[in-house]
Structure formats: C-alpha cells, structure tokens
Coordinates of C-alpha atoms in Angstrom, one line a residue:
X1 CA -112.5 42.5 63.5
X2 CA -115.3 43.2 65.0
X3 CA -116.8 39.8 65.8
X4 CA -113.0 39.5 67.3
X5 CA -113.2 42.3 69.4
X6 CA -117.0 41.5 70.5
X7 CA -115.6 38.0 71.5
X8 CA -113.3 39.5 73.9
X9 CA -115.7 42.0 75.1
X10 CA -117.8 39.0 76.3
X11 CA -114.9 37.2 77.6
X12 CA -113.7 39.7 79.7
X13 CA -116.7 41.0 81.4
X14 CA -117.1 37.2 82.2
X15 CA -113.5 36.6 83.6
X16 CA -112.4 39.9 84.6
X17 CA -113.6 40.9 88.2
X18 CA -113.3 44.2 89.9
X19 CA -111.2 44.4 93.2
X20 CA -113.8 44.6 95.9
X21 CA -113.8 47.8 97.0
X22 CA -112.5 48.6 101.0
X23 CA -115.2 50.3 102.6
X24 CA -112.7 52.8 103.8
X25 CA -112.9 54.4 100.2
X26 CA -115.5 57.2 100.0
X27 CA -115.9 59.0 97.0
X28 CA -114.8 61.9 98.0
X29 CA -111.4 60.5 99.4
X30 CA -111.0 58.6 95.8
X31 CA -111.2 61.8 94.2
X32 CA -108.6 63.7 96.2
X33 CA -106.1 60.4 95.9
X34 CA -106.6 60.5 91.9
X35 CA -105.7 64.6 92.0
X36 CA -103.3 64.0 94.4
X37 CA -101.4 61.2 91.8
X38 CA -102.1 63.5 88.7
X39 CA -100.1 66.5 90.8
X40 CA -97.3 64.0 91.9
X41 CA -96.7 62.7 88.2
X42 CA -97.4 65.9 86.2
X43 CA -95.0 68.0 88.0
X44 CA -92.4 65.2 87.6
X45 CA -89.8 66.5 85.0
X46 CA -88.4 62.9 84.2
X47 CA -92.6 62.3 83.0
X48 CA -93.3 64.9 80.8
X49 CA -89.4 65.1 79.6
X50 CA -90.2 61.0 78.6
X51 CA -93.6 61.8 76.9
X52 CA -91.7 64.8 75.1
X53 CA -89.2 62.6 73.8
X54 CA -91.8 59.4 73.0
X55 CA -93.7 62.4 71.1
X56 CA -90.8 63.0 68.4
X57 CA -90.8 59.5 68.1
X58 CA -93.7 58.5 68.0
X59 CA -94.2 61.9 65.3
X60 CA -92.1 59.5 62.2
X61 CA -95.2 56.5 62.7
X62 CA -97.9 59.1 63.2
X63 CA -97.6 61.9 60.8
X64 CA -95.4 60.9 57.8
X65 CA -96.4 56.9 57.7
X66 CA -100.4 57.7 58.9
X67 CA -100.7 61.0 57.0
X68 CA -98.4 62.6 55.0
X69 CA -96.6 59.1 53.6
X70 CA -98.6 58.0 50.7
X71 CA -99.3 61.6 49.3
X72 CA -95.5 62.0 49.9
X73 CA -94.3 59.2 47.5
X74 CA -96.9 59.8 45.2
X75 CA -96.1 63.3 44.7
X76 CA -92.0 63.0 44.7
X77 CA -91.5 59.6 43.7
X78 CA -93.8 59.1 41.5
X79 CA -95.3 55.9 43.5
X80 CA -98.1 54.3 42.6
X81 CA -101.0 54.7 44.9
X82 CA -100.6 50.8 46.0
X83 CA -96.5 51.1 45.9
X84 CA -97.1 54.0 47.9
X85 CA -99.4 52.8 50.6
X86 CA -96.8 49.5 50.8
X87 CA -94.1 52.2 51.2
X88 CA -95.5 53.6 54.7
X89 CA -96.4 50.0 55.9
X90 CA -93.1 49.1 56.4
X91 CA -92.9 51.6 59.0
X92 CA -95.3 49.3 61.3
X93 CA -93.3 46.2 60.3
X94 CA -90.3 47.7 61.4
X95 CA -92.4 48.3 64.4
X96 CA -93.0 45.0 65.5
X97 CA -89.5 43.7 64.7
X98 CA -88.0 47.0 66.6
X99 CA -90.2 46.4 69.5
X100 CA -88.9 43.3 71.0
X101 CA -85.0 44.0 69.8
X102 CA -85.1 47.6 71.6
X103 CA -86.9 46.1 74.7
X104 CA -83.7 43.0 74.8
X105 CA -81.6 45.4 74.7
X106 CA -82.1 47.8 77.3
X107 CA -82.5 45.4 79.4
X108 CA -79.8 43.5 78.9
X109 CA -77.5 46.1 78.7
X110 CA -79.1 48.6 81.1
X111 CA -79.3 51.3 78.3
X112 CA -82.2 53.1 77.9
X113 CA -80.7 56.5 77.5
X114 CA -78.5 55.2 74.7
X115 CA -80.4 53.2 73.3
X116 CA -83.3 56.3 73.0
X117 CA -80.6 58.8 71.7
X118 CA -79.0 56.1 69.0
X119 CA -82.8 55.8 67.3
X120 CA -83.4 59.1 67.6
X121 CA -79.9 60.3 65.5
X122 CA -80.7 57.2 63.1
X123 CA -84.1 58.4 63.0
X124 CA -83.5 61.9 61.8
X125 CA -81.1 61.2 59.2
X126 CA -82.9 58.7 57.3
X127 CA -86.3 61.2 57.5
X128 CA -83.5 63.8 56.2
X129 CA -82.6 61.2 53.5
X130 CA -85.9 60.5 52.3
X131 CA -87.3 63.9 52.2
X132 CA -84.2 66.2 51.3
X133 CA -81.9 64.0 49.3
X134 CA -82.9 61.7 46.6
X135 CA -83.3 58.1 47.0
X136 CA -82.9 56.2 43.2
X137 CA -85.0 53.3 44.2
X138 CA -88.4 52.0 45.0
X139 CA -86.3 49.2 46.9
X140 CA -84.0 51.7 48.8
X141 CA -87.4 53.9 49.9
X142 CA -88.3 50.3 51.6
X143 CA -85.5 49.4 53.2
X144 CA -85.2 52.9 54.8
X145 CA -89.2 52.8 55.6
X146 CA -88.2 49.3 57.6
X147 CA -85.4 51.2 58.9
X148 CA -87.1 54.2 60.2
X149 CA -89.8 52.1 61.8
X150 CA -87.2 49.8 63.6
X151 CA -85.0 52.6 65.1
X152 CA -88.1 54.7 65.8
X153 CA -89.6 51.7 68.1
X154 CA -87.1 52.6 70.9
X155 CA -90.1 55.2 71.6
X156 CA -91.9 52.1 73.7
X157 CA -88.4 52.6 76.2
X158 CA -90.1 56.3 77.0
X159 CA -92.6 54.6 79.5
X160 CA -90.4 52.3 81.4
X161 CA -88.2 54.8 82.0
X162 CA -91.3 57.6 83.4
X163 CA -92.5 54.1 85.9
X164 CA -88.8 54.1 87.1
X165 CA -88.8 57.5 88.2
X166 CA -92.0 57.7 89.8
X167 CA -93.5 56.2 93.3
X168 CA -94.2 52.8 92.4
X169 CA -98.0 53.3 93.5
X170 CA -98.1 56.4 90.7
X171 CA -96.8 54.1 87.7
X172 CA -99.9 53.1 86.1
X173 CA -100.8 56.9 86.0
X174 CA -97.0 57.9 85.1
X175 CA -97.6 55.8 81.9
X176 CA -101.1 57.1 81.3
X177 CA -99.8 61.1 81.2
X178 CA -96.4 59.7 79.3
X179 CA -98.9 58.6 76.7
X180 CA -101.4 61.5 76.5
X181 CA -98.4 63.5 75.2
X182 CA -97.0 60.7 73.2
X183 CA -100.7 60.7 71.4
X184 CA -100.9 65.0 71.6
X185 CA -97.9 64.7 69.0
X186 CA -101.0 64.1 66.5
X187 CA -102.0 67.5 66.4
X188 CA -98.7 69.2 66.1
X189 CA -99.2 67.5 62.2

C-alpha cells in the first residue's frame, strides 16, 4: 500500500495544478472569506442536523465493527478470534454494496429523507437483535453483519443533502463540517 499510495503522490503533484491565484486575493481578505463560510455553514441547522444524523450512522461501522465487534462475538458467541474478525468485516462489504444501491435510489426516487429514516429503523433493530436477543447461528450473525452495513450506508445521503441546503459556493465546506461530526462520533465510543 504504500508503494500505491507513493505512486499517486507522484502522479498528482505532476498532473494536478493549483488554480492561479487572482491578484485581488490578499491574505488577509482569504482569511475573512474562509471565517465568513465557516459562520454561514456552522450556524446552518440543516448542516449540523445532517452530520448529527451521518454520526449515528456512521457510530454501527465505527464503534461496534472497528472496536467493540470482535471482542463482542468472542465474548457472547463464543467466536473464534478469525470467525470473529470475519464477523465485523461484513459490515464494510455491506458498505460497498449499500453505497451505490442507496445513492440509485435517492435519486431516482427523490427520497433522501426516506430513504435515511428506513436505514436508520432497520439499523437499530438488527444492533437490538444482535446484542439483546440471541442469534442461534454463526451464519445468521453474518447475514445481519451484511445487513447492518448495507442499511447503515444510507449515511453517505447525509452530505448531499447538507450541499443542497447551503449556498452553492459554501458546499465543499458544508461537506467538510458534515464530516468533522460524522468522524467526532469516534469519541462518543
């Protein structure tokens, strides 16, 4: 990986150019525009409601499959270590199935809101079935790891919906403060 990620390093400070800058632009002025973009986007409620939301999400991929998932199975289920560890993975394969369905979706059928509240219900009750109620079989805990990852991937709809309702010249910075509280969800574990 990291002869892969060197290779791209090189490539993109060879093809990648800067903007030229305006000389209108002082540094002062840039710094006053920036503040100016944080204030407009951090005071909007539809923002920190979506990174809110994306944060109990995101908190089913980040804390139980990164941290508390292998331990989890091990300890209730009896898993072994490798069982275990295959057991939280399927949360990040649902992932990248979920991604692409939830993003078809919503846009085809203009239903973000739906489609965000439907994951989040479907969510919750399997984390309710795998942690309160007993599950019989190692086959069952997969299929509802799969499942969990897969509903929780309507998270990624969180930032579309924070760059629709902001100034279209503050989007970049809607999505960056949607996903500095998507990624705060990590200490709450």
């Amino acid at each position: 990986t990291i002869l892969v990620g060197s290779v791209i390093l090189i490539a993109s400070a060879i093809f990648i150019k800067d903007k030229p800058r305006k000389p209108s632009h002082k540094p002062g002025r840039r710094f006053k525009v920036l503040w100016k973009g944080l204030y407009i986007v951090g005071t909007n409620s539809q923002v920190i409601l979506s990174g809110v939301i994306g944060a109990a999400l995101f908190m089913p991929t980040l804390i139980f499959s990164g941290f508390w998932g292998r331990p989890f199975f091990e300890q209730i289920y009896h898993a072994d270590p490798m069982i275990a560890s295959l057991m939280t993975s399927l949360v990040f394969w649902g992932w990248i199935v979920g991604g692409p369905i939830v993003g078809y979706i919503a846009t085809t059928f203009y239903r973000k809101r739906f489609v965000i509240a439907l994951g989040s219900v479907v969510c919750a009750l399997i984390l309710l079935k795998l942690v309160y109620f007993s599950v019989t079989t190692f086959f069952e805990i997969y299929f509802l790891m799969f499942l969990l990852g897969l509903f929780s991937s309507v998270q990624i709809l969180v930032f579309s919906i924070a760059a629709e309702h902001t100034p279209k010249h503050y989007t970049a910075t809607a999505v960056a403060v949607v996903n500095m509280i998507v990624m705060s969800a990590g200490f709450l574990q």
